[in-house]
Amino acid sequence: MDTCVKQRVSRCVENFRLPRYDQLPAMGLYLEQATKYISDQLSALAGVEITSSMISNYVKKGLVDKPIRKQYSRSQIAYLMYIAVIKTALSMEDIGLTVRIQKASYSEQVAYDYFCSELENVLEFVFGLKNDIAVIGVEETDEKIMLRNTIITVAHKVYLTALLAELREEREKQKNA
């Protein structure tokens, strides 16, 4: 495989950063606004997507609280960001379980900010931007280990999706040359 292909794929996440909990919109977002905001934040992650109908289904399934006056709060946006990423590795039933575990273990802000840091950390490693996965936080709980392993799975899937797309594009260019 061409080194240039790997470098182009790695650039996808080179500057990827999710907004932390206190940086999420403080005022409520309507469904279409929430969908666009989340999609924009996750656009660098190949294969990670969210649609308005997905959000509506997550609300119907009880994974996310119903919007108040049709507006999604900071808390709901944080859960939707988490679900959009994690759904590439877990079933809806398992996502529901992880959300319940998180609610029993950590505050929303702590859990979401840790998720963001861990996702960025693992993506940099999987995409070859650093040599090791950094240790984040001081305690090593079962919940953190479970989340890290889920994120490792997601990161590998995102990498493979981006790599295969780049390889298809490269082959198409060669075929048309």
C-alpha angles and dihedrals in degrees: 000000000000116000089221090060091054091048093050090050092049091052088064091076101022093109098021113142129160119217112256121239095268090049094057115103109287094202121065121269125214117235096267092044091049091048092050094044094051093043091051092050093050099038094110091061110087112224095014112116143150131198134190091253091052090053091049090051092050089053092048090050091050095243089121127029118253113268117258111237087350091299127121116222130217089265093053092047089053092052091046091052089051093047094047090056100038096046088076088069108025138050119246089253091055092045088054089052093049090050091051091048091049093049090052093047111034142016116261093251095049093046095046095045090048090050090052094048093046093047093051090045095052095041091055090052097044092046090051097248092125136018101232140033105245121230109246120198129004105261126064105213128172088247092056092046090050092049093047092051091049091049091048088055091048092047092052091049091049090049094050092046091051093044094049091048090051092048091050090050092048092050091047090053091049091048092051095044 
